[in-house]
Coordinates of N, CA and C in Angstrom, one line a residue:
X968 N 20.1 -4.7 -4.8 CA 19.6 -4.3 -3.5 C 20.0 -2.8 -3.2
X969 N 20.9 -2.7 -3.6 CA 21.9 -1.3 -3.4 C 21.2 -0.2 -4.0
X970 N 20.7 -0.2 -5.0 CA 19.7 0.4 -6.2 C 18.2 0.7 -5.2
X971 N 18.0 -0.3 -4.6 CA 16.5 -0.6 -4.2 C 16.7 0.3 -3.0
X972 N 17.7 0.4 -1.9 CA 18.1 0.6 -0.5 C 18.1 2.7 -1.1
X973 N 18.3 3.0 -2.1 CA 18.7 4.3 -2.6 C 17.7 4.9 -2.7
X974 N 16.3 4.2 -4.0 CA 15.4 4.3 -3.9 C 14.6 4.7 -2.6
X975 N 14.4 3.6 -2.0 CA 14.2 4.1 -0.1 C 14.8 5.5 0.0
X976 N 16.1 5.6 0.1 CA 16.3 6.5 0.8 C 15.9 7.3 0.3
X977 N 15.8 8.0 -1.4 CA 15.1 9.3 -1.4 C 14.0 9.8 -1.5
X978 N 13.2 8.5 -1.0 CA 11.5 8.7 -0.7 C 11.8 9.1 0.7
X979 N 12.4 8.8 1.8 CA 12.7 9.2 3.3 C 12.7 10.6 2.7
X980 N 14.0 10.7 2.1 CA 14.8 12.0 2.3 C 13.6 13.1 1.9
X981 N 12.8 12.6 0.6 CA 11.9 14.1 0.1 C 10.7 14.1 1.4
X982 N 10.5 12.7 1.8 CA 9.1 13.0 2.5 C 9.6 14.1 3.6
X983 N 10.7 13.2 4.9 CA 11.2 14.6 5.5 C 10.8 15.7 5.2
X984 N 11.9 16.0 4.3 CA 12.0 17.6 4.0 C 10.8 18.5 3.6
X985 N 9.9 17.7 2.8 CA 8.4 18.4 2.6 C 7.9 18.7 3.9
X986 N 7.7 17.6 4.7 CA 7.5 18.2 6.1 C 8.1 18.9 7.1
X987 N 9.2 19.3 6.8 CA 10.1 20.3 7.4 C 9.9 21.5 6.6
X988 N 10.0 21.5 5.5 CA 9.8 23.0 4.6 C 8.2 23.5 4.9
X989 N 7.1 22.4 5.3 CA 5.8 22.6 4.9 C 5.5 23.1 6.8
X990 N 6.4 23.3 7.8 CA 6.6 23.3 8.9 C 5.6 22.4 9.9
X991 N 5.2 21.3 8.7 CA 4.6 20.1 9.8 C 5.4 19.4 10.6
X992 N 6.6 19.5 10.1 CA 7.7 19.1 11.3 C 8.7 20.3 11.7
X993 N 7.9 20.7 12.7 CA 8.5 22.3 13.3 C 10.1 22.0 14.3
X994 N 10.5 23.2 13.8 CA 12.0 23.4 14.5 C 11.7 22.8 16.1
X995 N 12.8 22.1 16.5 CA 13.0 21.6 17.8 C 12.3 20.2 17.9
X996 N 11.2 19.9 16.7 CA 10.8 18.4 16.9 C 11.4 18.2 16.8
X997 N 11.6 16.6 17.7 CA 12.0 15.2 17.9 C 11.2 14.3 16.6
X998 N 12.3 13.6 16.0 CA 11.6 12.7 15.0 C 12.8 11.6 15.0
X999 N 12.0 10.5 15.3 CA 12.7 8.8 14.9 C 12.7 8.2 13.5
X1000 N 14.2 8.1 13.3 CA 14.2 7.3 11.7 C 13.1 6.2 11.7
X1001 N 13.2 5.3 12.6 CA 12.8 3.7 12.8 C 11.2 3.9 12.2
X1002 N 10.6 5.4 13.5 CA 9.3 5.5 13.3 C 9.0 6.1 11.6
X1003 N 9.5 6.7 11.2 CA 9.4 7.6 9.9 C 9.7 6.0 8.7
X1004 N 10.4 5.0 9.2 CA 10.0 3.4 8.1 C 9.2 3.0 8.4
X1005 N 9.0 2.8 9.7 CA 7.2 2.2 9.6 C 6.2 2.6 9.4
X1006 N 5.9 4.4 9.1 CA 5.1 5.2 8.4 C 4.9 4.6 6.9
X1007 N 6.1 4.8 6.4 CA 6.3 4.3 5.0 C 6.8 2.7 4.7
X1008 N 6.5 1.6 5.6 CA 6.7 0.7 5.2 C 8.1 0.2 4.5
X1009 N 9.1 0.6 5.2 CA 10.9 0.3 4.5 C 11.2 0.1 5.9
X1010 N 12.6 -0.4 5.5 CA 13.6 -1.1 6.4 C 14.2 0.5 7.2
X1011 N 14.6 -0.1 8.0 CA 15.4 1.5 8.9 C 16.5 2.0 7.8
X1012 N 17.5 1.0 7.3 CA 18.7 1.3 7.0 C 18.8 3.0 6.6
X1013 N 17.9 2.4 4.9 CA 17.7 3.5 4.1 C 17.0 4.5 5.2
X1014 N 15.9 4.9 6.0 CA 15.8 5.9 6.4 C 16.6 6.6 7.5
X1015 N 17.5 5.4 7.6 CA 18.6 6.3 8.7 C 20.3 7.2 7.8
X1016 N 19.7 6.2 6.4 CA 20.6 7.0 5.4 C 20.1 8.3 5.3
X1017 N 19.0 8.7 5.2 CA 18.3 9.6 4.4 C 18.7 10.6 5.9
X1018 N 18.5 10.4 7.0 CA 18.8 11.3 7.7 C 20.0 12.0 8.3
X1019 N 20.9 10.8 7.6 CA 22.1 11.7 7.8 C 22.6 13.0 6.7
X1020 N 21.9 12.3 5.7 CA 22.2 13.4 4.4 C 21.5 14.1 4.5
X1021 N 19.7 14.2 5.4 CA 19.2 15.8 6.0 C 20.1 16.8 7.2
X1022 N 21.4 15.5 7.4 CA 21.9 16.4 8.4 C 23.0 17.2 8.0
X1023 N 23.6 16.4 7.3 CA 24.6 16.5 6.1 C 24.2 18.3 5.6
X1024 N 23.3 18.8 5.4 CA 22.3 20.0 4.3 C 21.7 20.6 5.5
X1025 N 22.2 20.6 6.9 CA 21.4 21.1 8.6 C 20.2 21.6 8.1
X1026 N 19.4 20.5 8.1 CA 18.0 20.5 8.6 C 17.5 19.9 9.6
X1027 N 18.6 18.8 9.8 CA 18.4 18.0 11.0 C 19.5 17.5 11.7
X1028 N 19.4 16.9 13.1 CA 21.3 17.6 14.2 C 20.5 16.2 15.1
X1029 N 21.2 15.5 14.7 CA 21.4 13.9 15.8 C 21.1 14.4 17.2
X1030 N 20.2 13.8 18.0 CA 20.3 13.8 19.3 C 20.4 13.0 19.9
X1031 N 21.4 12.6 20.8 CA 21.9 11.7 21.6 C 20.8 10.7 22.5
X1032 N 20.6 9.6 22.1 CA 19.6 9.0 22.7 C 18.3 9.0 22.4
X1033 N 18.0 10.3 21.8 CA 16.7 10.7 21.7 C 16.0 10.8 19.6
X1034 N 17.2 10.4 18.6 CA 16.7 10.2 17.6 C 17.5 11.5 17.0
X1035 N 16.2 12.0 16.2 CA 16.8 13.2 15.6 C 15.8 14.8 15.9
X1036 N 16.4 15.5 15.9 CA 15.6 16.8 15.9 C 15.9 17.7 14.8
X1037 N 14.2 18.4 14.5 CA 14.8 19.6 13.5 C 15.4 20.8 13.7
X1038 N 16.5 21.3 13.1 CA 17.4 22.1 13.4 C 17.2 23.3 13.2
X1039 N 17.0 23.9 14.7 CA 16.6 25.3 15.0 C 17.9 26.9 14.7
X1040 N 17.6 27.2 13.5 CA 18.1 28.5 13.0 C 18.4 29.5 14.3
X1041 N 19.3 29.9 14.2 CA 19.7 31.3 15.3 C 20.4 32.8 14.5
X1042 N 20.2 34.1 14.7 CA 20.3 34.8 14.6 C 22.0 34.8 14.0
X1043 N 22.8 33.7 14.3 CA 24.7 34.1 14.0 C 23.9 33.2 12.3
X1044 N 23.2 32.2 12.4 CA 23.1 31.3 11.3 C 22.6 32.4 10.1
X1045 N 21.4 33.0 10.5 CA 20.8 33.8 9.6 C 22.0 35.3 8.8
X1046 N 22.9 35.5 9.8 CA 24.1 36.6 9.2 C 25.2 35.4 8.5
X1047 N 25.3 34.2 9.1 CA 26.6 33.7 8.5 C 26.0 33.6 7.0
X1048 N 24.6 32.8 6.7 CA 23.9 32.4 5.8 C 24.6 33.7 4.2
X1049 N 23.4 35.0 5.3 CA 23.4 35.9 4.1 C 25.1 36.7 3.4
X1050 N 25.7 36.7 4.5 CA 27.5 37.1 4.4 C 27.3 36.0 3.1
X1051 N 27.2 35.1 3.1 CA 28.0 34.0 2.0 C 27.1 34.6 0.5
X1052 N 25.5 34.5 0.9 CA 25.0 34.9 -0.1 C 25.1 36.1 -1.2
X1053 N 25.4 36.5 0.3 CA 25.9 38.5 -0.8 C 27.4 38.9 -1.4
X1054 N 28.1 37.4 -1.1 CA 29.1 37.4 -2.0 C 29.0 36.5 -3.0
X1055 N 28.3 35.3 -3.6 CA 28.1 34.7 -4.3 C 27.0 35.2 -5.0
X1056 N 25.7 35.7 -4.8 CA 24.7 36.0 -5.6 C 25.2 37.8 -6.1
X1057 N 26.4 38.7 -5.2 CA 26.8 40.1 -6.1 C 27.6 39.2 -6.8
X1058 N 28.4 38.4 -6.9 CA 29.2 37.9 -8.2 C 28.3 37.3 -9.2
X1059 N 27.1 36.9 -9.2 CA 26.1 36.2 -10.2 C 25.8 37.3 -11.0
X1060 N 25.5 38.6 -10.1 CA 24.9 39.7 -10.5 C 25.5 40.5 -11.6
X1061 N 27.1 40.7 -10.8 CA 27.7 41.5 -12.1 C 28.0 40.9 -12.8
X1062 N 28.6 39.2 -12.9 CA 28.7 38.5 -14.0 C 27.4 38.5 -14.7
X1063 N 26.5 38.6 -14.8 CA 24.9 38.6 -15.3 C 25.2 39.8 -16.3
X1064 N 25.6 41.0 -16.0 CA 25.3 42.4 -16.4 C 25.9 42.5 -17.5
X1065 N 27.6 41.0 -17.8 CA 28.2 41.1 -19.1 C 27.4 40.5 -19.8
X1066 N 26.8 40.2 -19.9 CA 25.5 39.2 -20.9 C 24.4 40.1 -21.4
X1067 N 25.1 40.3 -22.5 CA 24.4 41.2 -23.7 C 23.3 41.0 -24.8
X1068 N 22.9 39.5 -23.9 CA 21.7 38.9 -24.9 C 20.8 39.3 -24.5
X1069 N 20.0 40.5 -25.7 CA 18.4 41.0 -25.3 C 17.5 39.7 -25.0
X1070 N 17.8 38.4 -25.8 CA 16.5 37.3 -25.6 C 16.4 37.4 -23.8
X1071 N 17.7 37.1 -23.4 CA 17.7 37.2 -21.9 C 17.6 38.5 -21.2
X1072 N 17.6 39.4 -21.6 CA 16.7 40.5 -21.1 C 15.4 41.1 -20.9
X1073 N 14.9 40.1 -22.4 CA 13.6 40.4 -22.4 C 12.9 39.2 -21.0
X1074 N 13.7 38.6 -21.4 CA 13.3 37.4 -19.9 C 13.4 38.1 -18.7
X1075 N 14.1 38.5 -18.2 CA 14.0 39.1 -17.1 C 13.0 40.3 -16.9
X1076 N 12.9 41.2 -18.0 CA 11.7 41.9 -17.8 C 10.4 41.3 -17.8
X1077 N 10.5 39.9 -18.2 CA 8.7 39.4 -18.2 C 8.8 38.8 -17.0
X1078 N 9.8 38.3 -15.6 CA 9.5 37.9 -14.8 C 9.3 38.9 -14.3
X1079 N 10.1 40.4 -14.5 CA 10.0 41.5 -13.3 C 8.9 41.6 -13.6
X1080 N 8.0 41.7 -14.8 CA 6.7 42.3 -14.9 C 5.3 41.8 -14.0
X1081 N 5.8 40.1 -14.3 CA 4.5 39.4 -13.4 C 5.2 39.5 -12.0
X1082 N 6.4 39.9 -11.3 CA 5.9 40.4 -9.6 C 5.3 41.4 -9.7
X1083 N 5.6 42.2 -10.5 CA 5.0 43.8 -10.0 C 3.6 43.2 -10.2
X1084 N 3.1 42.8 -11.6 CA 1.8 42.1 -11.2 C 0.9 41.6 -9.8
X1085 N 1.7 40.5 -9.6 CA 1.4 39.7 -8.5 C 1.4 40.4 -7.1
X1086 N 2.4 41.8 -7.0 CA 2.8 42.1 -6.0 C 1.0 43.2 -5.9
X1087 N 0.8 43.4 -7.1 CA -0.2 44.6 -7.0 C -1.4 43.5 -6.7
X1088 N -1.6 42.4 -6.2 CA -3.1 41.6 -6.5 C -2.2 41.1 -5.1
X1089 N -1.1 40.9 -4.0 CA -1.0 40.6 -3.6 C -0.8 38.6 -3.5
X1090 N -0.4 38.7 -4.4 CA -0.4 36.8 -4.5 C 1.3 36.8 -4.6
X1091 N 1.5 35.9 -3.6 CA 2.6 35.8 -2.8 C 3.0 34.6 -3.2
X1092 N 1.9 33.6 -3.7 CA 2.9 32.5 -4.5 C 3.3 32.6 -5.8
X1093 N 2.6 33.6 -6.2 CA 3.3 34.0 -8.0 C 4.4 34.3 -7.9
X1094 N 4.5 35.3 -6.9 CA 5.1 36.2 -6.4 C 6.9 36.2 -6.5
X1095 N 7.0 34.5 -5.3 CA 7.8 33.7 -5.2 C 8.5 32.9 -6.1
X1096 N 7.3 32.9 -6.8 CA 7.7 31.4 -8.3 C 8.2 32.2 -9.2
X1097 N 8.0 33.8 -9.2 CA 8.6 34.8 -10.5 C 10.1 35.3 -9.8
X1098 N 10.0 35.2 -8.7 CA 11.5 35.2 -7.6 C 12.3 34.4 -7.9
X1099 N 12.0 33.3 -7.9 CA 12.9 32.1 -7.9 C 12.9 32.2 -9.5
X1100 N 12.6 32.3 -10.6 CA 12.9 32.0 -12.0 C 13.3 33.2 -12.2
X1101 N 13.5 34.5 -11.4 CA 14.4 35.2 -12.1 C 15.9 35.2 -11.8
X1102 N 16.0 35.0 -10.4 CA 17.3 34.5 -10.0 C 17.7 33.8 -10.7
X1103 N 17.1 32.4 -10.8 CA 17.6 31.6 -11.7 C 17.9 32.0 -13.4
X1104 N 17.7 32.9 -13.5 CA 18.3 33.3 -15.4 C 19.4 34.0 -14.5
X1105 N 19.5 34.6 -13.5 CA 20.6 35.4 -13.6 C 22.0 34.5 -13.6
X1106 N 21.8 32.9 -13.2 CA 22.8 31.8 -13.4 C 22.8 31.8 -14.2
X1107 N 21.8 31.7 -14.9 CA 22.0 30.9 -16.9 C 23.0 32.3 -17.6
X1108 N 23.0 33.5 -17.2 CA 23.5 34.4 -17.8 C 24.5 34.4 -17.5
X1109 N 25.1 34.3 -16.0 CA 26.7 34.3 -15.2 C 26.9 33.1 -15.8
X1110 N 26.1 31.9 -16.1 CA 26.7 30.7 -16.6 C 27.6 29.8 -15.8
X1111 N 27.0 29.6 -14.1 CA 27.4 29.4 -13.5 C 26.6 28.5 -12.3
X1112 N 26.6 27.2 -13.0 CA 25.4 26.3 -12.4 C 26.2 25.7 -10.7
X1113 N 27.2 25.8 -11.0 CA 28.0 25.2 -9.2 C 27.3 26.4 -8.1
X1114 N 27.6 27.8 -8.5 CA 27.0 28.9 -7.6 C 25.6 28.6 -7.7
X1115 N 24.8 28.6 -8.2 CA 23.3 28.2 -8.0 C 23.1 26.9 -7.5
X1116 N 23.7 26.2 -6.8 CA 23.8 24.7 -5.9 C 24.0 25.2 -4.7
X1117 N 25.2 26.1 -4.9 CA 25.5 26.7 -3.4 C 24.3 27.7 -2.7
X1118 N 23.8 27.9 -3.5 CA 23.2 29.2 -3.2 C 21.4 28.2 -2.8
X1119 N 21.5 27.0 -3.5 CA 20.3 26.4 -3.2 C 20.4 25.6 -1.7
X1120 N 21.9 24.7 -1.6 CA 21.8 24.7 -0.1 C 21.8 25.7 0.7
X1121 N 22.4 26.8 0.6 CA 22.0 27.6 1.8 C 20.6 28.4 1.9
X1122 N 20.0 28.5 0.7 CA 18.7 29.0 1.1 C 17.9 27.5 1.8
X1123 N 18.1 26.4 1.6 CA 17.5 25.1 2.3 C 17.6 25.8 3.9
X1124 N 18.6 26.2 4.6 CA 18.6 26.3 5.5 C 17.8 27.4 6.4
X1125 N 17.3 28.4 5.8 CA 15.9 29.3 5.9 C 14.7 29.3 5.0
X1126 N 14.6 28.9 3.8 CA 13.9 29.1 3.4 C 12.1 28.5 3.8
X1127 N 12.1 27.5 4.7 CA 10.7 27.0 5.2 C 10.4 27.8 5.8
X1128 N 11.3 29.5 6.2 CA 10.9 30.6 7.0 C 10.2 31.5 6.0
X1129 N 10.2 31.0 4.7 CA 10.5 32.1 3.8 C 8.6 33.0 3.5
X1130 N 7.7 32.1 3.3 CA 6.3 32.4 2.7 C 5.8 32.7 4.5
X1131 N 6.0 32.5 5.4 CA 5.6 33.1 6.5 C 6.2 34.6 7.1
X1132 N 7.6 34.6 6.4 CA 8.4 35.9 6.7 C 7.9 36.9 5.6
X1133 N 7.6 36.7 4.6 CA 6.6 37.4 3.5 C 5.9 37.8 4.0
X1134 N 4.9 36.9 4.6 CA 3.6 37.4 4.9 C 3.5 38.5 6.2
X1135 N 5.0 38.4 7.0 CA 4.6 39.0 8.2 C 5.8 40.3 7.5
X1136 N 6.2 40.0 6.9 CA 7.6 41.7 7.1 C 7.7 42.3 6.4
X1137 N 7.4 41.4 4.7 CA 8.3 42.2 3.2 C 7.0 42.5 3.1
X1138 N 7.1 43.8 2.3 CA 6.5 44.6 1.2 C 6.7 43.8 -0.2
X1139 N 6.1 43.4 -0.7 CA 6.2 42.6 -2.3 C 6.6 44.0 -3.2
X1140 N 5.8 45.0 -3.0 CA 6.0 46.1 -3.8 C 7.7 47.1 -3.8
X1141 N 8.1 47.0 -2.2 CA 9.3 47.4 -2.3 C 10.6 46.1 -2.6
X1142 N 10.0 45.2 -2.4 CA 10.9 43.9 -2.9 C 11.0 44.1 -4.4
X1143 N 10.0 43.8 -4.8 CA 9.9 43.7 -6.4 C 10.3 45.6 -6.9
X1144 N 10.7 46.3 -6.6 CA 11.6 48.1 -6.6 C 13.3 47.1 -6.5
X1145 N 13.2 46.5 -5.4 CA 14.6 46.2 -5.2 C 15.2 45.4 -6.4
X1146 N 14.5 44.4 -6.9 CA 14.6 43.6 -8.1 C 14.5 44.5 -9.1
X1147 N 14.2 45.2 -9.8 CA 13.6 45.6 -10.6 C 15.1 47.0 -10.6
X1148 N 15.9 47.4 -9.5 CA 17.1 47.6 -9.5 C 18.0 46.9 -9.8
X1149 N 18.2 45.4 -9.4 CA 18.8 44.9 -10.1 C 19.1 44.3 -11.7
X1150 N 17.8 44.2 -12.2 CA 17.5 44.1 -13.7 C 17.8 45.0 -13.9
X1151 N 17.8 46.0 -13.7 CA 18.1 47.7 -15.0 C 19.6 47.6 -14.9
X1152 N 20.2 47.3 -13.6 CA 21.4 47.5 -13.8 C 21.8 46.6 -14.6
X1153 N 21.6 45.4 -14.5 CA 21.6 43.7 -16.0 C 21.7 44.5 -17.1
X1154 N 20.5 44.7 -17.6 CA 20.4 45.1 -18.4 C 20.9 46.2 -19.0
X1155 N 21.2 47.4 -18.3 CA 22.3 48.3 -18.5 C 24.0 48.1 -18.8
X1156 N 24.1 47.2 -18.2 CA 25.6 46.1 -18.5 C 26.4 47.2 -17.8
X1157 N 25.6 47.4 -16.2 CA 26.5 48.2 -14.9 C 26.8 46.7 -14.2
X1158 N 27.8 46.6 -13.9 CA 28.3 45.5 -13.5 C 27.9 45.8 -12.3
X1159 N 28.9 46.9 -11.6 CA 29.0 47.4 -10.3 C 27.9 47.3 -9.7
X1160 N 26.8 48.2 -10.5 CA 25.7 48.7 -9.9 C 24.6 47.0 -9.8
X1161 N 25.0 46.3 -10.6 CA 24.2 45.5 -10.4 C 24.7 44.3 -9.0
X1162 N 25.9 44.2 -9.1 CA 26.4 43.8 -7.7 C 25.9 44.6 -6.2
X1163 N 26.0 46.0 -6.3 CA 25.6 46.7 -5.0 C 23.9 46.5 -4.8
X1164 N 23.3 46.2 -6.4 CA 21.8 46.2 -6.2 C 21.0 45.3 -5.3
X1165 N 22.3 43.9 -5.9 CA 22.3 42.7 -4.9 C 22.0 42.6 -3.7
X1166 N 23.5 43.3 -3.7 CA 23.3 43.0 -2.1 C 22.5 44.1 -0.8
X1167 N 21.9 45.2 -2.0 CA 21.2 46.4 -1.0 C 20.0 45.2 -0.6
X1168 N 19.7 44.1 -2.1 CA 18.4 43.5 -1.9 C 18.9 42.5 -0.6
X1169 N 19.5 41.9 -1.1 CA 19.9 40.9 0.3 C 20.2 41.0 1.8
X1170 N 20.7 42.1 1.8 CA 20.8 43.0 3.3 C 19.8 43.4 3.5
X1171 N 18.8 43.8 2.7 CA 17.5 44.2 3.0 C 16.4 42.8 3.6
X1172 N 16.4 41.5 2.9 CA 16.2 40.7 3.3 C 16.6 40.3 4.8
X1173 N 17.8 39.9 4.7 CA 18.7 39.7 6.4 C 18.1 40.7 7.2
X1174 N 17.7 41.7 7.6 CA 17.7 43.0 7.9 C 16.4 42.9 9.0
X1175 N 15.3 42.4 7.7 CA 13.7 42.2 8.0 C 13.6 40.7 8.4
X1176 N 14.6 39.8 8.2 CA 14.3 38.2 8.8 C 14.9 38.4 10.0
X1177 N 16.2 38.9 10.6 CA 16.4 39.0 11.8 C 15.4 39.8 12.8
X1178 N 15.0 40.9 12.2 CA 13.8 41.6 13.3 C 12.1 41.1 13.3
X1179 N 12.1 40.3 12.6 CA 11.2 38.9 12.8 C 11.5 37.9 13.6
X1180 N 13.1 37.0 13.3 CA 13.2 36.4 14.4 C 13.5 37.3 16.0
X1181 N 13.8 38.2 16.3 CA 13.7 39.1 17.5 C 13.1 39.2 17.9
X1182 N 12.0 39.6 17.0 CA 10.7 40.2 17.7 C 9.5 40.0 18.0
X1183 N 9.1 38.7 17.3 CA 8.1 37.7 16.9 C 8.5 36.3 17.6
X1184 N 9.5 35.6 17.5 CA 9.8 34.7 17.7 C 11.0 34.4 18.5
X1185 N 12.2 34.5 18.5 CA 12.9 34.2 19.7 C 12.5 34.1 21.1
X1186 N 11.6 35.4 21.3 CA 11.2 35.5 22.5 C 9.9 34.5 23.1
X1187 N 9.8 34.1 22.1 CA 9.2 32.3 22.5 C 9.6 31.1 22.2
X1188 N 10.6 30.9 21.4 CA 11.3 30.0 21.4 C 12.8 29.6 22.4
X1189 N 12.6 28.7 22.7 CA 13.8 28.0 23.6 C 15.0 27.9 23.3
X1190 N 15.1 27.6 21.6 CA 16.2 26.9 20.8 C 16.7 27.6 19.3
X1191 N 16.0 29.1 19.2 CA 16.1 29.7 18.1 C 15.1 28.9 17.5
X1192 N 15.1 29.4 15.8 CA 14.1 28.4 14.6 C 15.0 28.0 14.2

């Protein structure tokens, strides 16, 4: 039963979150465990499991009486977020830069190659998918799969902002400049420089999501995103 009740819960847990990353369940919704089992035909238990471990990863924040709601990001969240990031992903970086394997260099030049690609045809989901798999080698190179967990829950906690903050603020072309700083420095085996590349990129991120949330958004929202 125990097996079966787990099962449940991580059909709750992914459906949730798809609808929270997919922003069909937008910041500030109210949503009922009870109702979200009878959608899917399961007992409450398991989906009231699943929601404490979306709360557990703040995507979602218990409301008293009223079920659960999704958990609206604020401007202290978005700096506490990236502070953690730009010490964990510049330590990925310069640990990355001792890694003297061309196979893994040539890897990173074929991801830089298809953004600059994608960034020039404007396709913002290549874009992303060559984003996310380059980061990800720069783990495999630091060799350091605990920091890429951390670094995955905290992007959980903005990232459903992520393909709409694209579309409204980054430049793909000076993003993929920013990346493409960090690889030379990799590949150069600048430690330093590849840590500062980091985090010019990540501050640069923080920078353009906060004056998005300012300027676009807070000013109509009640509750932050």
């Amino acid at each position: 039963m125990k097996k079966i009740n787990n099962t449940y819960q991580q059909q709750v847990y992914d459906y949730v979150r798809n609808k929270i990353f997919s922003m069909e369940y937008r910041p500030g919704d109210s949503i009922i465990d009870s109702q979200v089992a009878n959608e899917l035909k399961i007992s409450r238990t398991p989906a009231r499991e699943a929601f404490q471990r979306l709360e557990n990863e703040g995507l979602l924040i218990s409301a008293a009486r009223r079920g659960w709601r999704v958990y609206t990001l604020t401007i202290k969240d978005i700096e506490d977020i990236f502070d953690l990031k730009c010490e964990i992903e510049g330590l990925i970086a310069k640990k990355a830069a001792l890694d003297h394997n061309e196979g893994h260099h040539q890897t990173l030049r074929n991801y830089l190659s298809r953004m600059r690609e994608a960034s020039m045809k404007n396709d913002v989901a290549t874009w992303m998918e060559m984003d996310s798999s380059l980061h990800h080698h720069f783990y495999l190179m630091a060799q350091n799969e605990r920091a890429e967990k951390l670094i995955k829950y905290l992007n959980d906690q903005w990232h459903r902002l992520r393909k709409g903050f694209i579309h409204l603020q980054v430049s793909l072309d000076e993003a993929t400049n920013e990346h493409e700083n960090i690889v030379n420095a990799v590949i150069d085996g600048d430690a330093e420089g590849a840590e500062l590349a980091m985090h010019a990129h990540l501050n640069s991120v923080r920078h353009g999501l906060v004056r998005v949330l300012v300027t676009m958004i807070l000013p109509y929202a009640v509750d932050g995103l």
